[in-house]
Short mmCIF file of C-alpha atoms in Angstrom, two decimals:
data_model
loop_
_atom_site.label_atom_id
_atom_site.label_comp_id
_atom_site.label_asym_id
_atom_site.label_seq_id
_atom_site.Cartn_x
_atom_site.Cartn_y
_atom_site.Cartn_z
CA MET A 1 -39.28 33.88 -9.78
CA ASN A 2 -36.59 35.59 -7.73
CA PRO A 3 -37.62 37.01 -4.34
CA SER A 4 -38.14 40.75 -3.81
CA SER A 5 -35.92 42.57 -1.36
CA ALA A 6 -38.67 42.70 1.25
CA GLU A 7 -38.96 38.90 1.30
CA ILE A 8 -35.29 38.35 2.20
CA ALA A 9 -34.71 37.74 5.91
CA ILE A 10 -31.53 39.04 7.54
CA PRO A 11 -29.61 35.98 8.85
CA SER A 12 -28.34 35.87 12.41
CA TYR A 13 -24.65 36.02 11.48
CA THR A 14 -25.26 39.25 9.56
CA LEU A 15 -27.17 40.75 12.50
CA GLN A 16 -24.26 39.81 14.78
CA LYS A 17 -21.85 41.68 12.51
CA TRP A 18 -24.14 44.72 12.44
CA GLN A 19 -24.36 44.61 16.22
CA ARG A 20 -20.57 44.77 16.36
CA ILE A 21 -20.61 47.75 13.98
CA VAL A 22 -23.05 49.81 16.10
CA ASP A 23 -21.13 48.95 19.28
CA LEU A 24 -17.92 50.21 17.67
CA LEU A 25 -19.67 53.32 16.33
CA ALA A 26 -21.02 54.28 19.75
CA ASN A 27 -17.57 53.77 21.26
CA ILE A 28 -15.61 55.63 18.56
CA VAL A 29 -18.02 58.59 18.19
CA HIS A 30 -18.54 58.75 21.99
CA VAL A 31 -22.33 58.77 21.90
CA PRO A 32 -24.86 56.78 23.95
CA SER A 33 -26.71 55.37 20.96
CA ALA A 34 -25.91 53.85 17.56
CA VAL A 35 -28.76 52.11 15.73
CA VAL A 36 -29.67 50.20 12.54
CA CYS A 37 -33.37 50.43 11.60
CA LYS A 38 -35.41 48.53 8.99
CA LEU A 39 -38.75 49.29 7.32
CA ASP A 40 -41.31 46.60 8.13
CA PRO A 41 -43.08 44.93 5.15
CA PRO A 42 -45.59 44.52 3.70
CA HIS A 43 -47.26 47.90 4.39
CA TYR A 44 -44.16 49.87 5.42
CA THR A 45 -46.10 51.90 7.97
CA HIS A 46 -43.60 51.10 10.72
CA TYR A 47 -39.89 50.57 11.16
CA SER A 48 -38.08 48.43 13.73
CA ILE A 49 -34.64 48.47 15.35
CA LEU A 50 -32.48 45.56 14.13
CA ALA A 51 -29.24 46.41 15.95
CA SER A 52 -28.68 48.83 18.84
CA SER A 53 -25.42 49.57 20.63
CA ASN A 54 -24.86 48.04 24.05
CA SER A 55 -23.79 51.41 25.45
CA GLU A 56 -24.76 53.21 28.63
CA GLY A 57 -27.69 55.57 28.20
CA ASN A 58 -29.02 54.03 24.97
CA PRO A 59 -32.84 54.26 25.17
CA PHE A 60 -33.55 52.20 22.03
CA PRO A 61 -33.74 48.40 22.54
CA VAL A 62 -33.59 45.90 19.68
CA ASP A 63 -37.05 45.11 18.18
CA ASP A 64 -38.45 48.49 19.32
CA THR A 65 -41.00 49.60 16.68
CA PHE A 66 -41.97 53.11 15.55
CA SER A 67 -44.81 54.36 13.39
CA MET A 68 -43.93 56.18 10.18
CA ASP A 69 -46.18 59.14 10.99
CA ILE A 70 -44.77 60.51 14.28
CA GLY A 71 -41.92 62.64 12.93
CA THR A 72 -38.84 60.78 14.17
CA PHE A 73 -35.39 61.54 12.78
CA CYS A 74 -35.17 58.10 11.13
CA GLU A 75 -38.63 58.56 9.61
CA THR A 76 -37.39 61.78 7.98
CA VAL A 77 -34.32 60.02 6.54
CA ILE A 78 -36.43 57.15 5.19
CA LYS A 79 -38.98 59.45 3.55
CA SER A 80 -36.43 61.89 2.12
CA ARG A 81 -33.84 59.23 1.21
CA GLU A 82 -31.23 61.81 2.26
CA PRO A 83 -28.73 61.99 5.16
CA LEU A 84 -29.81 64.04 8.17
CA LEU A 85 -27.73 66.02 10.68
CA VAL A 86 -29.49 67.55 13.71
CA ILE A 87 -27.01 69.42 15.91
CA ASN A 88 -29.43 70.37 18.70
CA ALA A 89 -33.13 69.62 18.36
CA LEU A 90 -33.92 71.78 21.41
CA GLU A 91 -32.75 74.90 19.57
CA ASP A 92 -34.33 74.07 16.20
CA ASP A 93 -38.07 74.80 15.84
CA GLN A 94 -38.34 72.03 13.20
CA TRP A 95 -37.41 69.36 15.74
CA LYS A 96 -38.78 70.64 19.09
CA LEU A 97 -41.54 68.02 18.95
CA ALA A 98 -39.29 65.14 17.80
CA PRO A 99 -40.10 61.95 19.79
CA GLU A 100 -36.38 61.35 20.41
CA ILE A 101 -36.29 64.40 22.74
CA GLN A 102 -38.69 62.61 25.08
CA VAL A 103 -36.03 59.95 25.76
CA GLY A 104 -33.19 62.45 26.10
CA MET A 105 -31.65 62.32 22.60
CA VAL A 106 -31.21 65.84 21.18
CA SER A 107 -28.68 65.43 18.35
CA TYR A 108 -28.69 62.99 15.40
CA LEU A 109 -26.63 61.88 12.42
CA GLY A 110 -28.16 59.28 10.09
CA PHE A 111 -27.80 57.88 6.58
CA PRO A 112 -30.38 56.03 4.46
CA VAL A 113 -29.70 52.34 3.72
CA VAL A 114 -31.14 50.95 0.47
CA TRP A 115 -31.54 47.52 -1.11
CA PRO A 116 -29.63 46.84 -4.37
CA ASP A 117 -32.84 47.43 -6.35
CA GLY A 118 -33.17 50.95 -4.91
CA ARG A 119 -35.91 50.22 -2.39
CA MET A 120 -35.52 51.74 1.06
CA PHE A 121 -34.21 49.34 3.68
CA GLY A 122 -33.91 51.69 6.64
CA THR A 123 -31.22 53.77 8.35
CA ILE A 124 -27.96 53.64 10.26
CA CYS A 125 -27.54 56.47 12.75
CA VAL A 126 -25.94 57.77 15.94
CA LEU A 127 -27.68 59.91 18.60
CA ASP A 128 -26.36 61.99 21.50
CA ASP A 129 -27.95 63.36 24.66
CA LYS A 130 -26.21 66.71 24.11
CA ALA A 131 -25.59 69.02 21.18
CA ASN A 132 -23.15 67.46 18.73
CA ARG A 133 -21.92 68.71 15.36
CA TYR A 134 -20.40 65.33 14.39
CA SER A 135 -17.10 66.10 12.67
CA ASP A 136 -16.47 65.36 9.02
CA LEU A 137 -14.41 62.34 10.05
CA TYR A 138 -17.30 60.93 12.10
CA GLN A 139 -19.65 61.51 9.18
CA GLU A 140 -17.26 59.71 6.83
CA LEU A 141 -16.97 56.81 9.29
CA LEU A 142 -20.76 56.44 9.49
CA LEU A 143 -20.97 56.62 5.70
CA HIS A 144 -18.45 53.77 5.36
CA CYS A 145 -20.45 51.69 7.86
CA ARG A 146 -23.56 52.37 5.75
CA ASP A 147 -21.65 51.08 2.72
CA VAL A 148 -20.77 47.88 4.64
CA LEU A 149 -24.49 47.33 5.39
CA GLN A 150 -25.46 47.89 1.76
CA ALA A 151 -22.73 45.48 0.60
CA ASP A 152 -24.17 42.87 2.98
CA LEU A 153 -27.65 43.45 1.53
CA GLN A 154 -26.28 43.04 -2.00
CA THR A 155 -24.70 39.71 -0.98
CA LEU A 156 -27.94 38.52 0.63
CA VAL A 157 -29.98 39.43 -2.46
CA ARG A 158 -27.49 37.63 -4.70
CA PHE A 159 -27.61 34.51 -2.53
CA GLY A 160 -31.41 34.76 -2.45
CA HIS A 161 -31.54 34.85 -6.24
CA GLU A 162 -29.13 31.94 -6.50
CA LEU A 163 -31.20 29.88 -4.06
CA GLU A 164 -34.39 30.64 -5.99
CA ASP A 165 -32.66 29.66 -9.22
CA GLN A 166 -31.53 26.46 -7.53
CA LYS A 167 -35.12 25.74 -6.44
CA ALA A 168 -36.32 26.28 -10.00
CA HIS A 169 -33.58 23.97 -11.25
CA LEU A 170 -34.54 21.26 -8.74
CA SER A 171 -38.22 21.66 -9.67
CA GLU A 172 -37.28 21.19 -13.31
CA LEU A 173 -35.31 18.08 -12.38
CA PHE A 174 -38.29 16.78 -10.41
CA SER A 175 -40.59 17.12 -13.40
CA ARG A 176 -38.15 15.76 -16.00
CA VAL A 177 -36.20 13.04 -14.19
CA PRO A 178 -36.89 9.70 -15.92
CA GLU A 179 -37.86 7.97 -12.64
CA ALA A 180 -41.10 8.14 -10.69
CA VAL A 181 -40.56 10.48 -7.74
CA VAL A 182 -43.07 10.43 -4.88
CA MET A 183 -43.03 12.74 -1.85
CA VAL A 184 -44.64 11.24 1.26
CA ASP A 185 -45.34 12.71 4.69
CA GLY A 186 -44.97 11.17 8.12
CA ASP A 187 -48.39 9.49 7.79
CA PHE A 188 -47.17 7.69 4.65
CA ARG A 189 -49.50 9.75 2.47
CA ILE A 190 -48.53 11.04 -0.97
CA THR A 191 -48.09 14.80 -1.14
CA ARG A 192 -46.49 15.17 -4.58
CA VAL A 193 -45.67 13.09 -7.66
CA ASN A 194 -43.92 13.82 -10.94
CA PRO A 195 -45.16 12.99 -14.47
CA GLU A 196 -43.08 9.79 -14.64
CA PHE A 197 -45.12 8.40 -11.73
CA THR A 198 -48.21 8.56 -13.93
CA LYS A 199 -46.37 6.82 -16.79
CA ILE A 200 -45.17 3.96 -14.58
CA PHE A 201 -48.17 3.43 -12.29
CA GLY A 202 -51.09 4.91 -14.27
CA TYR A 203 -52.41 7.24 -11.54
CA THR A 204 -52.68 10.96 -12.25
CA ALA A 205 -51.38 13.44 -9.69
CA GLU A 206 -54.96 14.26 -8.68
CA GLU A 207 -55.72 10.59 -8.07
CA ALA A 208 -52.51 9.97 -6.10
CA ILE A 209 -52.10 13.02 -3.85
CA GLY A 210 -53.63 12.43 -0.44
CA GLN A 211 -53.67 8.64 -0.81
CA GLY A 212 -51.61 6.29 1.32
CA ILE A 213 -48.67 5.06 -0.75
CA LYS A 214 -48.99 1.59 0.76
CA GLU A 215 -52.64 1.21 -0.20
CA LEU A 216 -52.23 2.77 -3.65
CA ILE A 217 -49.40 0.83 -5.29
CA ALA A 218 -48.28 -1.97 -2.93
CA LEU A 219 -49.31 -5.59 -3.38
CA ASP A 220 -51.30 -7.16 -0.55
CA ASP A 221 -48.38 -9.37 0.42
CA ARG A 222 -45.98 -6.39 0.36
CA GLN A 223 -47.79 -4.18 2.90
CA GLU A 224 -45.38 -4.93 5.73
CA GLU A 225 -42.42 -4.38 3.43
CA VAL A 226 -43.66 -0.87 2.56
CA GLU A 227 -44.16 -0.02 6.24
CA GLY A 228 -40.66 -1.29 6.96
CA PHE A 229 -39.12 0.86 4.22
CA LEU A 230 -40.94 4.01 5.33
CA TYR A 231 -40.30 3.43 9.02
CA ARG A 232 -36.61 2.93 8.28
CA MET A 233 -36.49 6.13 6.24
CA PHE A 234 -38.31 8.34 8.76
CA HIS A 235 -37.05 6.96 12.06
CA THR A 236 -33.40 6.34 11.23
CA GLY A 237 -32.87 9.22 8.80
CA GLU A 238 -31.14 6.74 6.49
CA ALA A 239 -31.14 6.93 2.70
CA PHE A 240 -31.07 3.50 1.10
CA ALA A 241 -31.88 1.57 -2.08
CA GLY A 242 -33.65 -1.70 -2.85
CA GLU A 243 -35.62 -3.71 -5.39
CA THR A 244 -39.23 -4.95 -5.13
CA ILE A 245 -42.53 -5.27 -6.98
CA ARG A 246 -45.36 -2.74 -7.08
CA ARG A 247 -48.83 -2.64 -8.63
CA ARG A 248 -50.09 -0.42 -11.45
CA LYS A 249 -53.53 1.16 -11.56
CA ASP A 250 -54.67 -1.56 -14.00
CA GLY A 251 -53.59 -4.24 -11.52
CA LYS A 252 -50.49 -5.38 -13.39
CA HIS A 253 -47.30 -5.98 -11.45
CA VAL A 254 -44.17 -3.96 -12.21
CA PRO A 255 -40.67 -4.76 -10.94
CA VAL A 256 -38.99 -1.62 -9.67
CA SER A 257 -35.82 -0.45 -8.04
CA LEU A 258 -36.36 2.19 -5.38
CA ILE A 259 -34.40 4.74 -3.39
CA CYS A 260 -35.78 6.15 -0.12
CA VAL A 261 -34.40 9.58 0.81
CA PRO A 262 -35.55 11.43 3.99
CA VAL A 263 -35.31 15.22 3.84
CA PRO A 264 -35.95 17.96 6.44
CA SER A 265 -39.01 20.15 5.90
CA ASN A 266 -39.45 23.83 6.75
CA GLY A 267 -42.21 23.04 9.22
CA GLY A 268 -40.10 20.50 11.06
CA GLY A 269 -42.33 17.58 10.06
CA ARG A 270 -41.21 14.34 8.46
CA VAL A 271 -40.94 14.30 4.68
CA GLY A 272 -39.29 11.81 2.37
CA TYR A 273 -38.87 10.94 -1.30
CA VAL A 274 -39.33 7.49 -2.76
CA ILE A 275 -37.84 7.20 -6.25
CA TYR A 276 -38.96 4.31 -8.46
CA ARG A 277 -37.37 3.03 -11.65
CA ASP A 278 -39.29 0.68 -13.90
CA MET A 279 -37.09 -2.38 -14.37
CA THR A 280 -39.39 -4.12 -16.85
CA ASP A 281 -37.28 -3.29 -19.87
CA THR A 282 -33.49 -3.44 -19.76
CA LYS A 283 -32.13 -0.25 -21.25
CA ARG A 284 -29.11 -0.07 -23.42
CA LEU A 285 -25.76 0.17 -21.64
CA GLU A 286 -24.88 3.41 -23.38
CA ASP A 287 -28.02 5.15 -22.06
CA GLU A 288 -27.33 3.89 -18.53
CA ARG A 289 -23.78 5.18 -18.60
CA ARG A 290 -24.87 8.57 -19.91
CA ARG A 291 -27.57 8.96 -17.24
CA TYR A 292 -25.23 7.74 -14.51
CA HIS A 293 -22.74 10.43 -15.51
CA GLU A 294 -25.45 13.13 -15.43
CA ILE A 295 -26.62 12.00 -11.99
CA GLN A 296 -23.02 12.10 -10.76
CA LEU A 297 -22.68 15.71 -11.92
CA GLU A 298 -25.94 16.68 -10.19
CA LEU A 299 -24.92 14.92 -6.98
CA ALA A 300 -21.54 16.64 -7.01
CA HIS A 301 -23.19 20.05 -7.33
CA ALA A 302 -25.83 19.17 -4.70
CA SER A 303 -22.99 18.14 -2.37
CA ARG A 304 -21.36 21.56 -2.81
CA ILE A 305 -24.67 23.37 -2.13
CA ALA A 306 -25.27 21.28 1.02
CA THR A 307 -21.75 22.11 2.21
CA LEU A 308 -22.61 25.84 1.92
CA GLY A 309 -25.08 25.61 4.80
CA GLN A 310 -22.60 23.69 6.94
CA LEU A 311 -19.80 26.19 6.20
CA SER A 312 -21.89 29.36 6.70
CA ALA A 313 -20.67 29.85 10.25
CA SER A 314 -17.04 29.41 9.14
CA ILE A 315 -17.52 31.80 6.23
CA ALA A 316 -19.14 34.40 8.51
CA HIS A 317 -16.20 34.04 10.90
CA GLU A 318 -13.62 34.42 8.15
CA LEU A 319 -15.37 37.55 6.80
CA ASN A 320 -16.04 39.11 10.20
CA GLN A 321 -12.33 39.19 11.07
CA PRO A 322 -11.17 41.41 8.16
CA LEU A 323 -14.35 43.55 8.30
CA SER A 324 -13.89 44.14 12.03
CA GLY A 325 -10.25 44.97 11.29
CA ILE A 326 -11.36 47.57 8.73
CA ILE A 327 -13.64 49.24 11.27
CA THR A 328 -10.97 49.14 14.00
CA ASN A 329 -8.34 50.60 11.65
CA ALA A 330 -10.78 53.36 10.66
CA GLY A 331 -11.15 54.22 14.34
CA THR A 332 -7.37 54.26 14.72
CA CYS A 333 -7.13 56.66 11.79
CA LEU A 334 -9.62 59.00 13.46
CA ARG A 335 -7.71 59.03 16.71
CA MET A 336 -4.35 59.65 15.02
CA LEU A 337 -5.80 62.40 12.81
CA ALA A 338 -7.30 64.05 15.90
CA ALA A 339 -3.90 64.12 17.66
CA ASP A 340 -2.04 67.42 17.87
CA PRO A 341 -0.05 67.20 15.68
CA PRO A 342 -1.71 64.40 13.59
CA ASN A 343 0.28 61.13 13.53
CA MET A 344 0.48 60.77 9.77
CA ASP A 345 2.86 57.77 9.87
CA GLY A 346 0.41 55.93 12.06
CA VAL A 347 -2.46 56.92 9.77
CA ARG A 348 -0.63 55.53 6.73
CA GLU A 349 0.05 52.26 8.54
CA ALA A 350 -3.62 51.98 9.58
CA VAL A 351 -4.70 52.60 5.97
CA ARG A 352 -2.29 49.86 4.79
CA ARG A 353 -3.82 47.46 7.34
CA THR A 354 -7.29 48.46 6.11
CA MET A 355 -6.30 47.63 2.51
CA ARG A 356 -4.80 44.31 3.68
CA ASP A 357 -8.02 43.38 5.50
CA GLY A 358 -10.07 44.37 2.46
CA ASP A 359 -7.96 42.02 0.32
CA ARG A 360 -8.49 39.22 2.91
CA ALA A 361 -12.27 39.63 2.71
CA SER A 362 -12.13 39.66 -1.10
CA GLN A 363 -10.06 36.46 -1.13
CA VAL A 364 -12.63 34.67 1.08
CA ILE A 365 -15.44 35.62 -1.33
CA THR A 366 -13.35 34.54 -4.33
CA ARG A 367 -12.63 31.12 -2.77
CA LEU A 368 -16.30 30.71 -1.87
CA ARG A 369 -17.62 31.54 -5.34
CA ALA A 370 -15.07 29.22 -6.97
CA LEU A 371 -15.84 26.30 -4.67
CA PHE A 372 -19.60 26.42 -5.27
CA SER A 373 -19.58 27.22 -8.98
CA ASN A 374 -21.20 24.73 -11.34
CA LYS A 375 -18.72 24.91 -14.18
CA GLU A 376 -17.84 22.04 -16.48
CA PRO A 377 -14.62 20.20 -15.52
CA ALA A 378 -11.50 21.96 -16.79
CA PHE A 379 -8.26 20.01 -16.60
CA GLU A 380 -5.13 22.08 -16.07
CA PRO A 381 -1.86 21.88 -14.10
CA VAL A 382 -2.80 22.13 -10.41
CA ASP A 383 -0.52 22.66 -7.40
CA LEU A 384 -2.12 20.25 -4.93
CA ASN A 385 -0.47 22.01 -1.97
CA ASP A 386 -2.05 25.35 -2.93
CA ALA A 387 -5.44 23.68 -3.44
CA VAL A 388 -5.21 22.15 0.04
CA ARG A 389 -4.27 25.49 1.62
CA GLU A 390 -7.33 27.17 0.08
CA VAL A 391 -9.69 24.48 1.39
CA VAL A 392 -8.14 24.68 4.85
CA ALA A 393 -8.43 28.48 4.86
CA LEU A 394 -12.14 28.27 4.00
CA SER A 395 -12.72 25.66 6.73
CA LEU A 396 -10.70 27.19 9.57
CA GLY A 397 -13.75 28.39 11.47
CA GLU A 398 -15.37 24.95 11.45
CA ILE A 399 -12.06 23.27 12.39
CA ARG A 400 -11.75 25.53 15.42
CA ASN A 401 -15.40 25.00 16.41
CA SER A 402 -14.82 21.23 16.25
CA GLN A 403 -11.86 21.61 18.65
CA VAL A 404 -9.65 19.78 16.17
CA ILE A 405 -5.86 20.14 16.12
CA LEU A 406 -4.90 20.36 12.44
CA ARG A 407 -1.39 19.63 11.14
CA THR A 408 -0.32 19.76 7.51
CA GLU A 409 2.72 18.04 6.04
CA LEU A 410 2.88 19.30 2.47
CA ALA A 411 5.78 17.93 0.48
CA ASP A 412 8.32 20.42 -0.84
CA ASP A 413 8.71 20.63 -4.63
CA LEU A 414 5.54 18.62 -5.16
CA PRO A 415 4.92 18.31 -8.91
CA CYS A 416 1.69 19.61 -10.38
CA VAL A 417 -1.07 17.23 -11.40
CA SER A 418 -3.41 17.45 -14.37
CA ALA A 419 -6.81 18.01 -12.78
CA ASP A 420 -9.94 20.10 -12.47
CA ARG A 421 -8.94 22.28 -9.51
CA ILE A 422 -12.48 22.78 -8.16
CA GLN A 423 -13.37 19.08 -8.34
CA LEU A 424 -10.11 18.13 -6.61
CA GLN A 425 -10.82 20.69 -3.87
CA GLN A 426 -14.30 19.21 -3.47
CA VAL A 427 -12.71 15.82 -2.76
CA VAL A 428 -10.32 17.35 -0.22
CA LEU A 429 -13.24 19.17 1.42
CA ASN A 430 -15.31 15.96 1.59
CA LEU A 431 -12.45 14.04 3.21
CA LEU A 432 -11.81 16.91 5.64
CA ARG A 433 -15.47 17.11 6.66
CA ASN A 434 -15.69 13.33 7.07
CA ALA A 435 -12.67 13.48 9.38
CA LEU A 436 -14.28 16.25 11.46
CA ASP A 437 -17.52 14.26 11.70
CA ALA A 438 -15.61 11.13 12.76
CA MET A 439 -14.18 12.97 15.77
CA THR A 440 -17.31 14.72 17.07
CA THR A 441 -17.82 12.10 19.81
CA VAL A 442 -14.14 11.79 20.78
CA ASP A 443 -13.57 13.18 24.30
CA ASP A 444 -10.89 10.91 25.78
CA ARG A 445 -7.99 11.88 23.48
CA PRO A 446 -6.84 14.80 21.34
CA ARG A 447 -8.78 15.33 18.13
CA ASP A 448 -5.72 15.20 15.88
CA LEU A 449 -6.09 15.69 12.14
CA LEU A 450 -3.23 15.37 9.66
CA ILE A 451 -3.28 16.32 5.96
CA ARG A 452 -0.20 15.09 4.08
CA THR A 453 0.93 15.33 0.46
CA GLU A 454 3.79 13.30 -0.99
CA ARG A 455 5.29 11.98 -4.19
CA GLU A 456 4.44 8.42 -5.18
CA GLU A 457 6.10 5.99 -7.46
CA GLU A 458 4.93 5.67 -11.06
CA ASP A 459 4.66 9.45 -11.50
CA SER A 460 1.76 9.98 -9.08
CA VAL A 461 1.01 12.40 -6.25
CA ARG A 462 -0.72 11.25 -3.08
CA LEU A 463 -2.88 13.11 -0.52
CA SER A 464 -3.87 11.57 2.84
CA VAL A 465 -6.30 12.75 5.53
CA LYS A 466 -5.65 10.99 8.84
CA ASP A 467 -8.04 11.43 11.79
CA ALA A 468 -8.23 10.17 15.37
CA GLY A 469 -11.95 9.40 15.19
CA VAL A 470 -14.11 6.34 15.64
CA GLY A 471 -12.92 4.61 12.46
CA PHE A 472 -15.23 2.23 10.61
CA ASP A 473 -16.25 -1.41 10.58
CA PRO A 474 -13.72 -3.25 8.38
CA HIS A 475 -16.56 -5.47 7.12
CA THR A 476 -18.14 -2.40 5.52
CA MET A 477 -15.01 -1.45 3.60
CA LYS A 478 -16.53 -2.34 0.22
CA LYS A 479 -19.64 -0.24 0.94
CA LEU A 480 -17.86 2.94 2.04
CA PHE A 481 -17.71 4.38 -1.46
CA GLU A 482 -21.18 3.26 -2.60
CA ALA A 483 -23.82 5.92 -3.24
CA PHE A 484 -26.37 6.38 -0.45
CA TYR A 485 -24.38 4.28 2.02
CA SER A 486 -23.51 6.25 5.17
CA THR A 487 -22.31 5.49 8.71
CA LYS A 488 -23.79 8.78 9.95
CA ASN A 489 -27.39 9.05 11.15
CA ALA A 490 -28.01 12.22 9.16
CA GLY A 491 -25.75 11.30 6.25
CA MET A 492 -26.87 10.96 2.64
CA GLY A 493 -24.01 8.68 1.66
CA VAL A 494 -23.12 10.93 -1.30
CA GLY A 495 -19.77 12.53 -0.42
CA LEU A 496 -17.45 9.52 -0.72
CA ALA A 497 -19.28 8.16 -3.77
CA VAL A 498 -18.93 11.51 -5.55
CA SER A 499 -15.29 11.76 -4.42
CA ARG A 500 -14.46 8.31 -5.81
CA SER A 501 -16.12 9.21 -9.11
CA ILE A 502 -14.09 12.43 -9.35
CA ILE A 503 -10.78 10.68 -8.59
CA GLU A 504 -11.52 7.86 -11.06
CA ASN A 505 -12.31 10.46 -13.73
CA HIS A 506 -8.83 11.81 -13.01
CA HIS A 507 -7.42 8.29 -13.60
CA GLY A 508 -6.60 8.00 -9.91
CA ARG A 509 -7.63 5.86 -6.96
CA LEU A 510 -9.40 6.65 -3.65
CA SER A 511 -8.88 4.31 -0.69
CA ALA A 512 -9.47 3.99 3.05
CA ALA A 513 -7.59 2.20 5.82
CA LEU A 514 -7.86 1.89 9.58
CA ASN A 515 -4.98 3.39 11.56
CA ASP A 516 -2.77 1.34 13.86
CA GLY A 517 -4.17 3.50 16.64
CA PRO A 518 -7.60 5.19 16.71
CA GLY A 519 -9.22 6.58 13.60
CA ALA A 520 -8.85 6.07 9.87
CA THR A 521 -6.93 7.45 6.90
CA PHE A 522 -8.52 8.28 3.55
CA SER A 523 -6.15 8.79 0.64
CA PHE A 524 -6.19 9.44 -3.07
CA SER A 525 -3.54 9.27 -5.75
CA VAL A 526 -3.66 11.13 -9.05
CA PRO A 527 -1.10 10.95 -11.87
CA ARG A 528 1.19 13.74 -12.94
CA PRO A 529 0.75 15.19 -16.45
#
């Protein structure tokens, strides 16, 4: 079930953008106070201030709360769902008792803000300590800022729905995956099992939940082994695989392969999954290949979803720049229109810059939706240089935050390759993120990163990502591209395995090599059409 509007929290990066909006509003309109308010669920008897301008004379701090029965200006806007203009409350009998007068605010301009489903969210408003008619241009500016807030709410609701759909999808996978999946807590007790667990081990969910996994299904001579597996999973954060023997409810022994995967929990406690496969019967090779392919597709999509959280700060940064430019250009328009005579050439140039910044924001959203879509592979001619530029553009914020110096050497007249553009970009993104991670602890030399494309013999095109990081142990070369093998404490060991699978499906090759100096270079080659 998708969440209602009231259940969606406003993330910090959105609040930071709104704070910038109210600061600009107060400065452009020349008033002491600009505010964004939100109705408080679940009873909606109060509203709170989410963003308040950092301007002199503003009496409304963030998190200040007001009852919905005291007759404030914002209360009136929320209840009427209509804009409100109060020129001078001291001269209007309707507003002589308004609470805002008590803190020195006598004029008001506010617009209602609504969720995409039509429910009231709150208001955006400006207040002045003197009479103010708020020109048509100021009213239009505030209306456009309201539209920015409502567009943000629409994006948040869409992401909320997509996350809920993803949860439902994962829950369906949990119940239907043909392996026994067991969730255990930090005390090694079972908190959840799927139906396959009952088929393999004989215990129902009611019989298993709350029991220690070691005591329930481990042989007496395997107790220490179980403790070792769980300790390794919880205390190192490492995902790993193995083979062993476990005991059914009827006492029979069953050989199993297992995968231990630690995951973070909302409460901050330790939670992990142990996935068992019954190895008693050898399944046909065709079934194994089919299931392996399905798991690869799921892992590839899961990798893209995980990257969304890591890129959120970069995405917010890339969107904030054009949106801030739009607001700034709107302010420039106001000033030039207010000049005597109006500077119409300057106004036209500011409008062109506004349109340019709007296109920039749209392009960021387009790249984001494409990268995290879950479409079937579609092979087509792909300009590898253009694909690289899009990935770099989406990652610029994270590259800057990592203090990395990025250089690109993209070959001129590089021929197109036959590929699924999104999958190829996922590989580039994985290699780029691995390079950034490899340089997080480097402090004694520049954090240089080079992305190069070039022609190769035998009608192939090659891409290389060269970092100046910590490199890797040459003895682990063969394991680098194995699933669930990772050199990072918090790594899942999925990215390189998925990347190799994608490149091999493109009839190419993915490789790694240590540099002559510090760091490593990861490269892939894919054939031309």
